[in-house]
Tab-separated table of N, CA, C and O in Angstrom:
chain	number	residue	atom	x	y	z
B	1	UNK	N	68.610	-48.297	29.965
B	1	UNK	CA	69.171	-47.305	29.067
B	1	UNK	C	70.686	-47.422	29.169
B	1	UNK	O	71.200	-47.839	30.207
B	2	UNK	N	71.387	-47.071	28.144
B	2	UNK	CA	73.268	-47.325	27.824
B	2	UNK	C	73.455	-46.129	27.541
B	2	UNK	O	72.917	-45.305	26.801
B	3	UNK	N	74.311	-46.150	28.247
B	3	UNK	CA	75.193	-44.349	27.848
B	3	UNK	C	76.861	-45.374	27.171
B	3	UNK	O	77.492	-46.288	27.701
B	4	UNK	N	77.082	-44.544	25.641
B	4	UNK	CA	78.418	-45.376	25.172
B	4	UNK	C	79.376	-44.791	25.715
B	4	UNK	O	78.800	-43.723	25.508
B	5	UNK	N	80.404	-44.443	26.273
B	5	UNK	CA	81.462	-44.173	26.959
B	5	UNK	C	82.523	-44.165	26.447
B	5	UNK	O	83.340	-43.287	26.724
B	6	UNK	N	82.897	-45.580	25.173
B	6	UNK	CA	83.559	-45.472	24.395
B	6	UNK	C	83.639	-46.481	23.732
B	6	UNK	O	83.246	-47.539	24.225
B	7	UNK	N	84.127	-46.444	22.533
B	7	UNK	CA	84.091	-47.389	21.517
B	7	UNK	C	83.167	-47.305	20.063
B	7	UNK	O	83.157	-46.173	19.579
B	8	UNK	N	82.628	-48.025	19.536
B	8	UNK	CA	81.049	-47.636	18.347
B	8	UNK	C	79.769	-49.243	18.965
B	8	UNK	O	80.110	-50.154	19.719
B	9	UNK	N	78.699	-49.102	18.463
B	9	UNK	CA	77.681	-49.733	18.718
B	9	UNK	C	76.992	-49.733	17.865
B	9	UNK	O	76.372	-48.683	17.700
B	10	UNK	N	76.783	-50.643	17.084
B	10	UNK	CA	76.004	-51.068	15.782
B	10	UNK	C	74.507	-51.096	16.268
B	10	UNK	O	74.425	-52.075	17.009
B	11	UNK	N	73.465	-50.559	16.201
B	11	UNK	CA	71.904	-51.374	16.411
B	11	UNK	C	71.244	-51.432	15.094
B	11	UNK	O	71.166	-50.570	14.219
B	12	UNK	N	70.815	-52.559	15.139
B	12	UNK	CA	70.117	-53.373	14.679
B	12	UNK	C	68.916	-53.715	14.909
B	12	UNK	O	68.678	-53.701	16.117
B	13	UNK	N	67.408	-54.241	13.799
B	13	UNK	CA	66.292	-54.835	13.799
B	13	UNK	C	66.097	-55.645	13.187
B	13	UNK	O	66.333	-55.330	12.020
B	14	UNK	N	65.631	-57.023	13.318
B	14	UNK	CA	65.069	-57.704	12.667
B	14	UNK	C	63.522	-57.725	12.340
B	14	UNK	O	62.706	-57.722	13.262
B	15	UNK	N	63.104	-57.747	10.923
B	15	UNK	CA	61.793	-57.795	10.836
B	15	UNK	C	62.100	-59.066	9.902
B	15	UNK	O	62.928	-59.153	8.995
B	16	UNK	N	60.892	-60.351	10.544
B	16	UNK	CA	61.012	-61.523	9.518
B	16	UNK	C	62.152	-62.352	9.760
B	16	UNK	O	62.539	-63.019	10.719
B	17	UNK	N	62.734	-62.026	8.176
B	17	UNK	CA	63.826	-62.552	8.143
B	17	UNK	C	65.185	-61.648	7.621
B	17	UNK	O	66.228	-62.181	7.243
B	18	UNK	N	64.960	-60.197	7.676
B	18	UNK	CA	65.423	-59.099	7.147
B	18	UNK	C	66.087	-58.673	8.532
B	18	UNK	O	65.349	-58.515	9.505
B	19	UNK	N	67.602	-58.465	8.656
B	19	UNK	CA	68.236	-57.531	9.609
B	19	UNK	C	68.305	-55.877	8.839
B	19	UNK	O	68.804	-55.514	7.774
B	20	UNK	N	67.762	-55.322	9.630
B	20	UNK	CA	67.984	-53.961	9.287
B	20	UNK	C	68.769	-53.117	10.208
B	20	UNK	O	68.403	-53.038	11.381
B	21	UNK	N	70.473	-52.073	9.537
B	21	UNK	CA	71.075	-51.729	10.149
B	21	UNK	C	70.760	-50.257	10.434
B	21	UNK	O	70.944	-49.415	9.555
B	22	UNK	N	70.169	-49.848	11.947
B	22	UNK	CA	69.693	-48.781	12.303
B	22	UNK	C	70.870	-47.459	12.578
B	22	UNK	O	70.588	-46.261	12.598
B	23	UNK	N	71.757	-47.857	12.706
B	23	UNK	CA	72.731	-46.681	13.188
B	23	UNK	C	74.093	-47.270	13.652
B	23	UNK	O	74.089	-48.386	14.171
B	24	UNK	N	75.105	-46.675	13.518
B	24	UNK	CA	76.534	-46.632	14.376
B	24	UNK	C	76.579	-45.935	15.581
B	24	UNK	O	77.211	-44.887	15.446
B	25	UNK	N	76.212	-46.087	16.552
B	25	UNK	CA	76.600	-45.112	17.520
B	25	UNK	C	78.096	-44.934	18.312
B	25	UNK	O	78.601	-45.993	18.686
B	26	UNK	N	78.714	-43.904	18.548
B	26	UNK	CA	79.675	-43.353	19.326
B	26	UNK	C	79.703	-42.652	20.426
B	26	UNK	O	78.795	-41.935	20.846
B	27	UNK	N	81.090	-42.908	21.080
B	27	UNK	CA	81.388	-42.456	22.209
B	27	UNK	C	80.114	-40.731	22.692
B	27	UNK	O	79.804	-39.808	21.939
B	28	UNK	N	79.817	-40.895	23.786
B	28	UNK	CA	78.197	-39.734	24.047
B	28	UNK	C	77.159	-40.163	23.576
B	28	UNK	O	76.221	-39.521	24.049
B	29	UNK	N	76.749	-41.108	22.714
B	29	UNK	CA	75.256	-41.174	22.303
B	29	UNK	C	74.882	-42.219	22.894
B	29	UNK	O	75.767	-42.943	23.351
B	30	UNK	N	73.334	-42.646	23.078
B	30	UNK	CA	72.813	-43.539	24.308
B	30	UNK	C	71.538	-44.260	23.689
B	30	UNK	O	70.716	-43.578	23.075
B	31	UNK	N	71.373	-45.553	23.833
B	31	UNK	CA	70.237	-46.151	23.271
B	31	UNK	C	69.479	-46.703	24.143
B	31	UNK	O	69.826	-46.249	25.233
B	32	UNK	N	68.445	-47.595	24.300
B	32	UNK	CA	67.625	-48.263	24.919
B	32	UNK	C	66.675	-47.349	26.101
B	32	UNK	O	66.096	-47.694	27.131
B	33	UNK	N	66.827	-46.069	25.420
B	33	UNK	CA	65.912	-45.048	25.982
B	33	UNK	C	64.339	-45.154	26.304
B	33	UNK	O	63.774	-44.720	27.307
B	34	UNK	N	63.832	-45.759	25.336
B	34	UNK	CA	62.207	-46.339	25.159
B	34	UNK	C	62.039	-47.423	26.297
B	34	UNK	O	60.884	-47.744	26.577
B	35	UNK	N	62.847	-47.882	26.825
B	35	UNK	CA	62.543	-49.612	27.884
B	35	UNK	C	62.528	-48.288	29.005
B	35	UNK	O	61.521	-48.320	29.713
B	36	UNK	N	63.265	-47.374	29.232
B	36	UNK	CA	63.294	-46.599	30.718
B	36	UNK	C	62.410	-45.774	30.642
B	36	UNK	O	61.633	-45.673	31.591
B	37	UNK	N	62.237	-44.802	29.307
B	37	UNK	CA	61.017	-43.749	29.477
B	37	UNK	C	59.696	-44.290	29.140
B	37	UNK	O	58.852	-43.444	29.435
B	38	UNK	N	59.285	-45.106	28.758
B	38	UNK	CA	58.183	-45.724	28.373
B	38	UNK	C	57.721	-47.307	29.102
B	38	UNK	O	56.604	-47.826	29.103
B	39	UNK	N	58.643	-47.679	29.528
B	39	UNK	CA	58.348	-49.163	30.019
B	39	UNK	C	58.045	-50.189	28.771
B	39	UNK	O	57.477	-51.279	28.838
B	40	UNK	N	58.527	-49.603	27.736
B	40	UNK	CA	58.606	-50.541	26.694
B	40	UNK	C	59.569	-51.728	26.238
B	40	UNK	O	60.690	-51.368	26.598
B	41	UNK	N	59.637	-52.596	25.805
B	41	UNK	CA	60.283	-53.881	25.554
B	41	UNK	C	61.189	-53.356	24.702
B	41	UNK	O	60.822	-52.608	23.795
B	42	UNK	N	62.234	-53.620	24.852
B	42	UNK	CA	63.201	-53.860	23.570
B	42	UNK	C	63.127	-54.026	22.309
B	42	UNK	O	62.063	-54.645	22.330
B	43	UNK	N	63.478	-53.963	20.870
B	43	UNK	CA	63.114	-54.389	19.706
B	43	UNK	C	64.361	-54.030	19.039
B	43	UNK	O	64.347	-54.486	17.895
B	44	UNK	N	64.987	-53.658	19.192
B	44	UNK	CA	66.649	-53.330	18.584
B	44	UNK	C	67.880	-53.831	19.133
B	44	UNK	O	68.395	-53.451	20.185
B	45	UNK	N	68.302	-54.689	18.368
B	45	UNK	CA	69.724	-55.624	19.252
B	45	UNK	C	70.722	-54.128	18.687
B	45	UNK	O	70.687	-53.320	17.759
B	46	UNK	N	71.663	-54.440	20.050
B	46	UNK	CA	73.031	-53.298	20.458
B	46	UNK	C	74.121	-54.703	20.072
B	46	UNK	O	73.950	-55.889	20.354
B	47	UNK	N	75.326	-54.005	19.291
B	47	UNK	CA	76.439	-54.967	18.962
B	47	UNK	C	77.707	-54.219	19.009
B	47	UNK	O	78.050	-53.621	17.989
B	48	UNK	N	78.418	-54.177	20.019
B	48	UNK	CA	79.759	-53.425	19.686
B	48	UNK	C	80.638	-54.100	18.865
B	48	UNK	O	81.155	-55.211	18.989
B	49	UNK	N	80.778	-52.813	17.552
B	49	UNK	CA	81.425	-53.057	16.158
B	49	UNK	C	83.173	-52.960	17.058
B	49	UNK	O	84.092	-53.686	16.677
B	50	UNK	N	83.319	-52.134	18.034
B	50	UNK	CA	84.540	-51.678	18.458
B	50	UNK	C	84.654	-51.870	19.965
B	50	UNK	O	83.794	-51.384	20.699
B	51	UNK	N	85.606	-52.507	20.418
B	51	UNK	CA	85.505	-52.406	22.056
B	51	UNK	C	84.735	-50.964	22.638
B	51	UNK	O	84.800	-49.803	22.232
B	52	UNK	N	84.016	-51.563	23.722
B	52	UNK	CA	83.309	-50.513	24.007
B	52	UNK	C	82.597	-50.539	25.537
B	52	UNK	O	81.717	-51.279	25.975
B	53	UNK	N	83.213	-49.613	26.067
B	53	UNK	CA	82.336	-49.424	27.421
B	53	UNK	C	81.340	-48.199	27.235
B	53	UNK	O	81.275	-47.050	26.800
B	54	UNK	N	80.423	-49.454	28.008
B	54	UNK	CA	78.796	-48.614	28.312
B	54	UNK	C	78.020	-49.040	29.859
B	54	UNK	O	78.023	-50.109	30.469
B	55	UNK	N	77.432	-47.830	30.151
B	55	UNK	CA	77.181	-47.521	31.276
B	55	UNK	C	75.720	-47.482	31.214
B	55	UNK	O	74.979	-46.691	30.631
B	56	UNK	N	75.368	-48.881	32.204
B	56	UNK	CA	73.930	-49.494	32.096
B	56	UNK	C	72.993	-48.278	33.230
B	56	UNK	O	72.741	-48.542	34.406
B	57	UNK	N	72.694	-47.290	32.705
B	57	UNK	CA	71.440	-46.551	33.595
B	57	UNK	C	70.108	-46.886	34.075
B	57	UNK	O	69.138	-46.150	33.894
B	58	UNK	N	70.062	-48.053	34.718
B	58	UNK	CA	68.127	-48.541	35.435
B	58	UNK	C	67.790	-47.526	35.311
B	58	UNK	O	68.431	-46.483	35.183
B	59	UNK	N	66.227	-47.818	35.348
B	59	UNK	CA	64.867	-47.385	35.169
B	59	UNK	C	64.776	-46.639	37.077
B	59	UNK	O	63.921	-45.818	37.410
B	60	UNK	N	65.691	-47.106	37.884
B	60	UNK	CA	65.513	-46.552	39.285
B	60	UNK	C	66.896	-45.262	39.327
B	60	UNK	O	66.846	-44.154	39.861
B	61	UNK	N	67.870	-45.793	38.688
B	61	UNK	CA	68.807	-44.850	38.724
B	61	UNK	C	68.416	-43.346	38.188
B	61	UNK	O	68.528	-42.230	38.696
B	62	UNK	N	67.827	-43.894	36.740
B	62	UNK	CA	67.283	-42.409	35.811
B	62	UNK	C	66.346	-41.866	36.870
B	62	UNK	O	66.629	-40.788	37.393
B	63	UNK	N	65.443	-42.409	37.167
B	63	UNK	CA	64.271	-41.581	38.302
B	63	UNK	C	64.696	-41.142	39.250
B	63	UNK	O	64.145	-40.106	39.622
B	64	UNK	N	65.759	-41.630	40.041
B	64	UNK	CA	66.807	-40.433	41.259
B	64	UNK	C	67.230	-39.071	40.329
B	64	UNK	O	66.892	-37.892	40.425
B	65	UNK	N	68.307	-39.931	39.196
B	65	UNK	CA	68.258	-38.596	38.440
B	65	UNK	C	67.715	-37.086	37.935
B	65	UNK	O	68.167	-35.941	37.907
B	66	UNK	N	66.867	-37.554	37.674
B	66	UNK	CA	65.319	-36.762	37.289
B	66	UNK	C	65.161	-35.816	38.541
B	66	UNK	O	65.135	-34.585	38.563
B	67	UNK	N	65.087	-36.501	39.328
B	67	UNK	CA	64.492	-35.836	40.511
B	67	UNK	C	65.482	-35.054	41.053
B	67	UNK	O	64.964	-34.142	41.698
B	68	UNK	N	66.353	-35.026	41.067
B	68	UNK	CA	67.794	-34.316	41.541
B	68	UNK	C	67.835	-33.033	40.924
B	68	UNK	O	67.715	-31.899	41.387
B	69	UNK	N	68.115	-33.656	39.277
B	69	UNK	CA	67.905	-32.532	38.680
B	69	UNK	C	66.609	-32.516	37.138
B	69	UNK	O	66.807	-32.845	35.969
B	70	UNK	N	65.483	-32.051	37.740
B	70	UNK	CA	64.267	-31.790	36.153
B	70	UNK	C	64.910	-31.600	34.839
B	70	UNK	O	64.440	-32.277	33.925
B	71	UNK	N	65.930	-30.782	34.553
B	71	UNK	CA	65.994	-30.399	33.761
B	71	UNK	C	66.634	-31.600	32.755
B	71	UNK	O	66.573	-31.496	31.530
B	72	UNK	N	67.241	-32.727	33.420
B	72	UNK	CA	67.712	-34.041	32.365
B	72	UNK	C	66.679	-33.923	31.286
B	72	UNK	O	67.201	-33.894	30.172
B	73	UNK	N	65.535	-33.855	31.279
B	73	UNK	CA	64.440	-34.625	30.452
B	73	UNK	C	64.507	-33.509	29.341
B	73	UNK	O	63.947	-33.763	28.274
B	74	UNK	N	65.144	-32.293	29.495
B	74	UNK	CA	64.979	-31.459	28.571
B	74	UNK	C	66.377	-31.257	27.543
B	74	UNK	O	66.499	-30.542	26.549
B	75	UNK	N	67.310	-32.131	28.165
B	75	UNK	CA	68.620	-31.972	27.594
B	75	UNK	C	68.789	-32.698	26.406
B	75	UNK	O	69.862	-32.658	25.804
């Protein structure tokens, strides 16, 4: 999971031979949520349109998290 920190982040899908543009994201918003809460694969390429730092959250980091404090999952 990516937390954007700063900059924008284009995601993207390909189906076929069709890129489809899913969103701009900005500085606070976070993608690749589905690979950590689900154990699911990827399917959306991340492209920073704008320099951009992002803050890679593992699947072990989020679960300390969680546990620290429950209430993440509701925020």
């Amino acid at each position: 999971m990516y937390i954007l920190l700063s900059g924008q982040v284009k995601l993207t899908i390909t189906e076929e031979i069709h890129t489809k543009t899913l969103a701009y994201l900005n500085a606070g918003d976070f993608f690749g949520e589905s690979a950590v809460l689900r154990d699911e694969p990827r399917s959306v390429t991340a492209e920073a349109v704008i320099d951009a730092e992002i803050l890679l959250l593992t699947r072990t980091l989020f679960d300390e998290l969680v546990e620290r404090d429950p209430t993440i999952m509701h925020n």
